[in-house]
Amino acid sequence: MELDVQRAKELIEQKLAEEEEKHFKEDGVQEPLAVERMSTPELEEEKHHGPRNRGLEAVKGQERVRKSSVDLRREIIDEGPVEPETFLRAAVQGKMPIIEKFLADGGSPDTCDECIIPQFHRTALHRASLEGHTDILQKLLDSGATVDFSDRLDCTAVHWACRGGHLDAVKLLQDRGADLNLKDKLLSTPLHVATRTGHLDIVEHLIHCGVDINSPDREGDTALHDATRLSRYKIIKMLILHGADMMAKNQAGKTPTELVQQWQVDTRQALETKEQPQGQTEVPA
């Protein structure tokens, strides 16, 4: 067993070196995450395949209802009350004056999309956390926003800040009492989410804050299982250095060590397939 773990660690180091070399050779920026309208199927997709690389702006375009001339006039000359939908949209867009007016007029900082179809039960705090608008987060929290308010996926603002990759937002929420170990519908912690979406700085911060590094999700996967399955080599190394259990079994009976060993099998099979002459297939014995 110790030999298997050692071999797995060696393979991780090899993969990490290959990834860093590839990083030096590649130009271009990874597209931002398309997550604003996530529901349970998308949460499952993120767990098993990582974040979707569609343009975030395209998805947010669905969330941000097209402004009418009345909406624009209200924003410009501050006429009339701010509607809840406009307030929630302002949290996404980072428009502090609209947030301030809504709250000054007596609006609840925990207003969510209960009257909007589809309903995600997401507050301005969730939306601002995804975007990293720390000034708006501060204003909402100062106005009494519930820091651990859960949306329809049982995600809190910390889950969304981790998903968006905003360490400053995570720290602010933490300073205001956010629970870093709360779980969503998949029983995923913020550490799971940061791992799946590839935000190494947030993973490191959460570990140093003492979160449960071996906490299992609904399928029994720890953050190390997720990092291994998604080939997040730097995060794998970080988790192992801080005591993640390489022999923890998920509900399928698989350990992170076994998943690392599967890399070798998959690589070998891919090479064998590539080396086969075109049109030639193996005939079962």
Short mmCIF file of C-alpha atoms in Angstrom, two decimals:
data_model
loop_
_atom_site.label_atom_id
_atom_site.label_comp_id
_atom_site.label_asym_id
_atom_site.label_seq_id
_atom_site.Cartn_x
_atom_site.Cartn_y
_atom_site.Cartn_z
CA MET A 1 0.00 0.00 0.00
CA GLU A 2 2.81 2.45 0.90
CA LEU A 3 4.51 1.59 -2.39
CA ASP A 4 1.30 2.39 -4.30
CA VAL A 5 1.04 5.76 -2.56
CA GLN A 6 4.69 6.56 -3.28
CA ARG A 7 4.29 5.68 -6.96
CA ALA A 8 1.16 7.82 -7.11
CA LYS A 9 3.04 10.77 -5.61
CA GLU A 10 5.83 10.34 -8.17
CA LEU A 11 3.31 10.33 -11.01
CA ILE A 12 1.66 13.47 -9.61
CA GLU A 13 5.05 15.24 -9.60
CA GLN A 14 5.60 14.13 -13.19
CA LYS A 15 2.18 15.38 -14.28
CA LEU A 16 2.74 18.68 -12.45
CA ALA A 17 6.04 19.20 -14.27
CA GLU A 18 4.36 18.45 -17.62
CA GLU A 19 1.55 20.91 -16.86
CA GLU A 20 3.98 23.69 -15.92
CA GLU A 21 5.96 23.10 -19.13
CA LYS A 22 2.73 23.23 -21.15
CA HIS A 23 1.80 26.47 -19.38
CA PHE A 24 5.00 28.15 -20.57
CA LYS A 25 4.31 27.15 -24.17
CA GLU A 26 0.68 28.24 -24.32
CA ASP A 27 -0.68 31.73 -24.77
CA GLY A 28 -4.27 32.82 -24.28
CA VAL A 29 -6.57 33.23 -21.33
CA GLN A 30 -9.06 30.64 -20.18
CA GLU A 31 -12.64 31.73 -20.71
CA PRO A 32 -14.50 32.68 -17.54
CA LEU A 33 -17.02 30.32 -16.00
CA ALA A 34 -20.60 30.07 -17.12
CA VAL A 35 -22.30 29.58 -13.79
CA GLU A 36 -24.78 32.36 -13.09
CA ARG A 37 -27.86 30.20 -13.74
CA MET A 38 -26.56 26.93 -12.33
CA SER A 39 -29.06 24.33 -11.18
CA THR A 40 -28.56 20.76 -9.93
CA PRO A 41 -27.56 19.21 -13.31
CA GLU A 42 -24.94 21.91 -13.81
CA LEU A 43 -23.67 21.32 -10.27
CA GLU A 44 -23.23 17.62 -11.14
CA GLU A 45 -21.47 18.59 -14.38
CA GLU A 46 -19.04 20.83 -12.49
CA LYS A 47 -18.25 18.03 -10.05
CA HIS A 48 -17.43 15.44 -12.70
CA HIS A 49 -15.99 17.58 -15.50
CA GLY A 50 -14.96 20.89 -13.96
CA PRO A 51 -16.27 24.35 -14.91
CA ARG A 52 -17.88 24.98 -18.26
CA ASN A 53 -15.77 27.19 -20.52
CA ARG A 54 -18.50 29.24 -22.13
CA GLY A 55 -18.31 33.01 -21.97
CA LEU A 56 -19.66 34.23 -18.66
CA GLU A 57 -21.08 37.34 -20.23
CA ALA A 58 -23.34 35.27 -22.50
CA VAL A 59 -24.80 33.49 -19.51
CA LYS A 60 -25.12 36.62 -17.47
CA GLY A 61 -27.01 38.09 -20.37
CA GLN A 62 -29.77 35.62 -19.51
CA GLU A 63 -29.64 36.64 -15.85
CA ARG A 64 -29.64 40.34 -16.58
CA VAL A 65 -33.07 41.04 -18.00
CA ARG A 66 -32.87 43.54 -20.84
CA LYS A 67 -33.37 47.03 -19.52
CA SER A 68 -36.38 48.99 -20.64
CA SER A 69 -36.22 52.75 -21.12
CA VAL A 70 -37.93 53.09 -17.73
CA ASP A 71 -35.17 51.04 -16.06
CA LEU A 72 -32.51 53.24 -17.63
CA ARG A 73 -34.27 56.43 -16.63
CA ARG A 74 -34.55 55.24 -13.03
CA GLU A 75 -30.82 54.53 -12.92
CA ILE A 76 -29.94 57.91 -14.42
CA ILE A 77 -32.27 60.27 -12.57
CA ASP A 78 -33.15 58.06 -9.61
CA GLU A 79 -36.92 58.09 -10.10
CA GLY A 80 -39.20 55.93 -7.99
CA PRO A 81 -38.44 52.82 -5.94
CA VAL A 82 -35.91 50.21 -7.05
CA GLU A 83 -37.62 46.95 -7.96
CA PRO A 84 -36.23 43.71 -6.43
CA GLU A 85 -35.21 42.43 -9.86
CA THR A 86 -33.26 45.64 -10.53
CA PHE A 87 -31.63 45.36 -7.10
CA LEU A 88 -30.49 41.78 -7.79
CA ARG A 89 -29.21 42.73 -11.22
CA ALA A 90 -27.26 45.63 -9.70
CA ALA A 91 -25.45 43.15 -7.43
CA VAL A 92 -24.24 41.31 -10.53
CA GLN A 93 -23.27 44.50 -12.33
CA GLY A 94 -21.61 46.15 -9.34
CA LYS A 95 -23.89 49.21 -9.28
CA MET A 96 -23.61 50.49 -5.73
CA PRO A 97 -26.03 53.48 -6.03
CA ILE A 98 -28.91 51.14 -6.90
CA ILE A 99 -28.00 48.83 -4.01
CA GLU A 100 -27.86 51.79 -1.62
CA LYS A 101 -31.20 53.23 -2.75
CA PHE A 102 -33.00 49.88 -2.47
CA LEU A 103 -31.70 49.41 1.07
CA ALA A 104 -32.32 53.04 2.06
CA ASP A 105 -35.94 52.67 0.92
CA GLY A 106 -36.37 49.77 3.34
CA GLY A 107 -35.67 46.85 1.02
CA SER A 108 -34.43 43.65 2.65
CA PRO A 109 -30.77 42.78 2.00
CA ASP A 110 -31.92 39.13 1.86
CA THR A 111 -34.30 39.78 -1.05
CA CYS A 112 -34.02 36.87 -3.48
CA ASP A 113 -35.53 35.87 -6.82
CA GLU A 114 -38.73 34.34 -5.43
CA CYS A 115 -40.84 36.31 -7.91
CA ILE A 116 -38.56 35.71 -10.90
CA ILE A 117 -38.90 32.67 -13.19
CA PRO A 118 -36.93 30.46 -12.87
CA GLN A 119 -36.45 30.75 -9.12
CA PHE A 120 -32.95 30.07 -7.83
CA HIS A 121 -33.56 31.55 -4.35
CA ARG A 122 -30.34 33.55 -4.82
CA THR A 123 -29.77 36.81 -2.98
CA ALA A 124 -27.71 39.85 -3.90
CA LEU A 125 -25.03 38.46 -1.58
CA HIS A 126 -24.75 35.29 -3.69
CA ARG A 127 -24.53 37.30 -6.91
CA ALA A 128 -22.01 39.84 -5.63
CA SER A 129 -19.87 37.01 -4.23
CA LEU A 130 -19.67 35.31 -7.62
CA GLU A 131 -18.56 38.60 -9.17
CA GLY A 132 -16.18 39.57 -6.38
CA HIS A 133 -17.85 42.93 -5.67
CA THR A 134 -16.49 43.28 -2.14
CA ASP A 135 -17.81 46.83 -1.70
CA ILE A 136 -21.33 45.60 -2.33
CA LEU A 137 -20.77 42.59 -0.08
CA GLN A 138 -19.68 44.95 2.69
CA LYS A 139 -22.76 47.15 2.22
CA LEU A 140 -25.14 44.18 2.21
CA LEU A 141 -23.58 42.66 5.32
CA ASP A 142 -23.58 46.01 7.12
CA SER A 143 -27.29 46.21 6.29
CA GLY A 144 -27.99 42.84 7.89
CA ALA A 145 -27.67 40.34 5.03
CA THR A 146 -27.57 36.72 6.26
CA VAL A 147 -24.01 35.61 5.55
CA ASP A 148 -24.85 31.88 5.29
CA PHE A 149 -28.14 32.25 3.38
CA SER A 150 -28.60 29.12 1.22
CA ASP A 151 -29.96 29.17 -2.33
CA ARG A 152 -31.91 26.39 -4.05
CA LEU A 153 -28.70 24.36 -4.40
CA ASP A 154 -27.92 24.92 -0.70
CA CYS A 155 -24.94 27.01 -1.86
CA THR A 156 -23.92 29.90 0.38
CA ALA A 157 -22.15 33.09 -0.63
CA VAL A 158 -18.82 31.40 0.19
CA HIS A 159 -19.56 28.61 -2.30
CA TRP A 160 -20.21 31.25 -4.96
CA ALA A 161 -17.12 33.29 -4.09
CA CYS A 162 -15.05 30.10 -4.39
CA ARG A 163 -16.69 29.29 -7.71
CA GLY A 164 -15.93 32.76 -9.03
CA GLY A 165 -12.34 32.61 -7.79
CA HIS A 166 -12.52 35.68 -5.54
CA LEU A 167 -10.28 35.18 -2.51
CA ASP A 168 -10.95 38.69 -1.17
CA ALA A 169 -14.68 37.93 -1.14
CA VAL A 170 -14.06 34.64 0.67
CA LYS A 171 -11.99 36.43 3.32
CA LEU A 172 -14.59 39.16 3.78
CA LEU A 173 -17.40 36.64 4.21
CA GLN A 174 -15.25 34.65 6.61
CA ASP A 175 -14.52 37.77 8.68
CA ARG A 176 -18.27 38.34 8.92
CA GLY A 177 -18.88 34.87 10.33
CA ALA A 178 -19.40 32.64 7.29
CA ASP A 179 -19.10 28.89 7.94
CA LEU A 180 -16.39 27.51 5.64
CA ASN A 181 -17.53 23.91 6.10
CA LEU A 182 -21.20 24.20 5.06
CA LYS A 183 -22.32 21.76 2.35
CA ASP A 184 -24.49 22.23 -0.73
CA LYS A 185 -27.00 19.81 -2.28
CA LEU A 186 -24.19 17.49 -3.40
CA LEU A 187 -22.76 17.72 0.14
CA SER A 188 -19.87 19.67 -1.33
CA THR A 189 -17.91 22.08 0.86
CA PRO A 190 -16.36 25.33 -0.40
CA LEU A 191 -13.09 23.36 -0.60
CA HIS A 192 -14.70 20.93 -3.05
CA VAL A 193 -15.96 23.85 -5.15
CA ALA A 194 -12.61 25.68 -5.19
CA THR A 195 -10.90 22.42 -6.15
CA ARG A 196 -13.30 21.64 -9.00
CA THR A 197 -13.07 25.15 -10.43
CA GLY A 198 -9.28 25.19 -10.11
CA HIS A 199 -8.67 28.12 -7.75
CA LEU A 200 -5.42 27.17 -6.02
CA ASP A 201 -5.17 30.35 -3.92
CA ILE A 202 -8.59 29.74 -2.39
CA VAL A 203 -7.81 26.06 -1.78
CA GLU A 204 -4.65 27.09 0.06
CA HIS A 205 -6.51 29.70 2.12
CA LEU A 206 -9.27 27.28 3.13
CA ILE A 207 -6.72 24.68 4.17
CA HIS A 208 -4.84 27.21 6.31
CA CYS A 209 -8.17 28.16 7.90
CA GLY A 210 -8.50 24.59 9.13
CA VAL A 211 -11.42 23.32 7.03
CA ASP A 212 -12.01 19.56 6.99
CA ILE A 213 -9.67 18.55 4.17
CA ASN A 214 -11.06 15.00 4.01
CA SER A 215 -14.77 15.88 4.13
CA PRO A 216 -16.71 13.57 1.74
CA ASP A 217 -19.48 14.70 -0.57
CA ARG A 218 -22.64 12.78 -1.48
CA GLU A 219 -20.63 10.25 -3.51
CA GLY A 220 -17.98 9.91 -0.84
CA ASP A 221 -15.45 11.96 -2.81
CA THR A 222 -13.03 14.18 -0.93
CA ALA A 223 -11.43 17.24 -2.49
CA LEU A 224 -8.47 15.00 -3.36
CA HIS A 225 -10.73 12.62 -5.29
CA ASP A 226 -12.06 15.62 -7.25
CA ALA A 227 -8.62 17.11 -7.87
CA THR A 228 -7.32 13.76 -9.09
CA ARG A 229 -10.27 13.06 -11.37
CA LEU A 230 -10.00 16.54 -12.91
CA SER A 231 -6.18 16.44 -13.13
CA ARG A 232 -5.70 19.53 -10.97
CA TYR A 233 -2.05 18.70 -10.35
CA LYS A 234 -1.06 21.76 -8.29
CA ILE A 235 -4.11 21.35 -6.08
CA ILE A 236 -3.40 17.63 -5.69
CA LYS A 237 0.09 18.44 -4.45
CA MET A 238 -1.24 21.15 -2.11
CA LEU A 239 -3.83 18.79 -0.60
CA ILE A 240 -1.32 15.98 -0.10
CA LEU A 241 1.23 18.31 1.52
CA HIS A 242 -1.42 19.28 4.06
CA GLY A 243 -2.46 15.78 4.98
CA ALA A 244 -5.22 14.77 2.56
CA ASP A 245 -5.87 11.03 2.81
CA MET A 246 -4.69 9.30 -0.37
CA MET A 247 -6.34 6.05 0.73
CA ALA A 248 -9.81 7.43 1.54
CA LYS A 249 -12.46 5.39 -0.29
CA ASN A 250 -15.47 6.93 -1.98
CA GLN A 251 -18.79 5.12 -2.40
CA ALA A 252 -17.46 3.36 -5.49
CA GLY A 253 -14.63 1.99 -3.36
CA LYS A 254 -12.00 4.06 -5.17
CA THR A 255 -9.14 5.89 -3.45
CA PRO A 256 -7.29 8.92 -4.87
CA THR A 257 -4.26 6.65 -5.22
CA GLU A 258 -6.22 4.29 -7.46
CA LEU A 259 -7.47 7.22 -9.54
CA VAL A 260 -3.88 8.35 -10.06
CA GLN A 261 -2.94 4.84 -11.17
CA GLN A 262 -5.83 4.95 -13.64
CA TRP A 263 -4.06 7.86 -15.38
CA GLN A 264 -1.35 5.42 -16.47
CA VAL A 265 -3.90 2.95 -17.81
CA ASP A 266 -5.82 5.64 -19.70
CA THR A 267 -2.61 7.11 -21.15
CA ARG A 268 -1.41 3.71 -22.30
CA GLN A 269 -4.78 2.88 -23.90
CA ALA A 270 -4.86 6.25 -25.67
CA LEU A 271 -1.37 5.67 -27.07
CA GLU A 272 -2.23 2.15 -28.20
CA THR A 273 -5.34 3.42 -29.97
CA LYS A 274 -3.33 6.16 -31.66
CA GLU A 275 -0.69 3.68 -32.83
CA GLN A 276 -3.23 1.32 -34.43
CA PRO A 277 -3.37 1.60 -38.26
CA GLN A 278 -6.46 3.50 -39.41
CA GLY A 279 -9.42 1.23 -39.91
CA GLN A 280 -7.87 -1.61 -37.91
CA THR A 281 -9.79 -2.74 -34.88
CA GLU A 282 -9.08 -5.45 -32.41
CA VAL A 283 -11.15 -8.60 -32.82
CA PRO A 284 -12.37 -9.97 -29.50
CA ALA A 285 -10.89 -13.36 -28.66
#
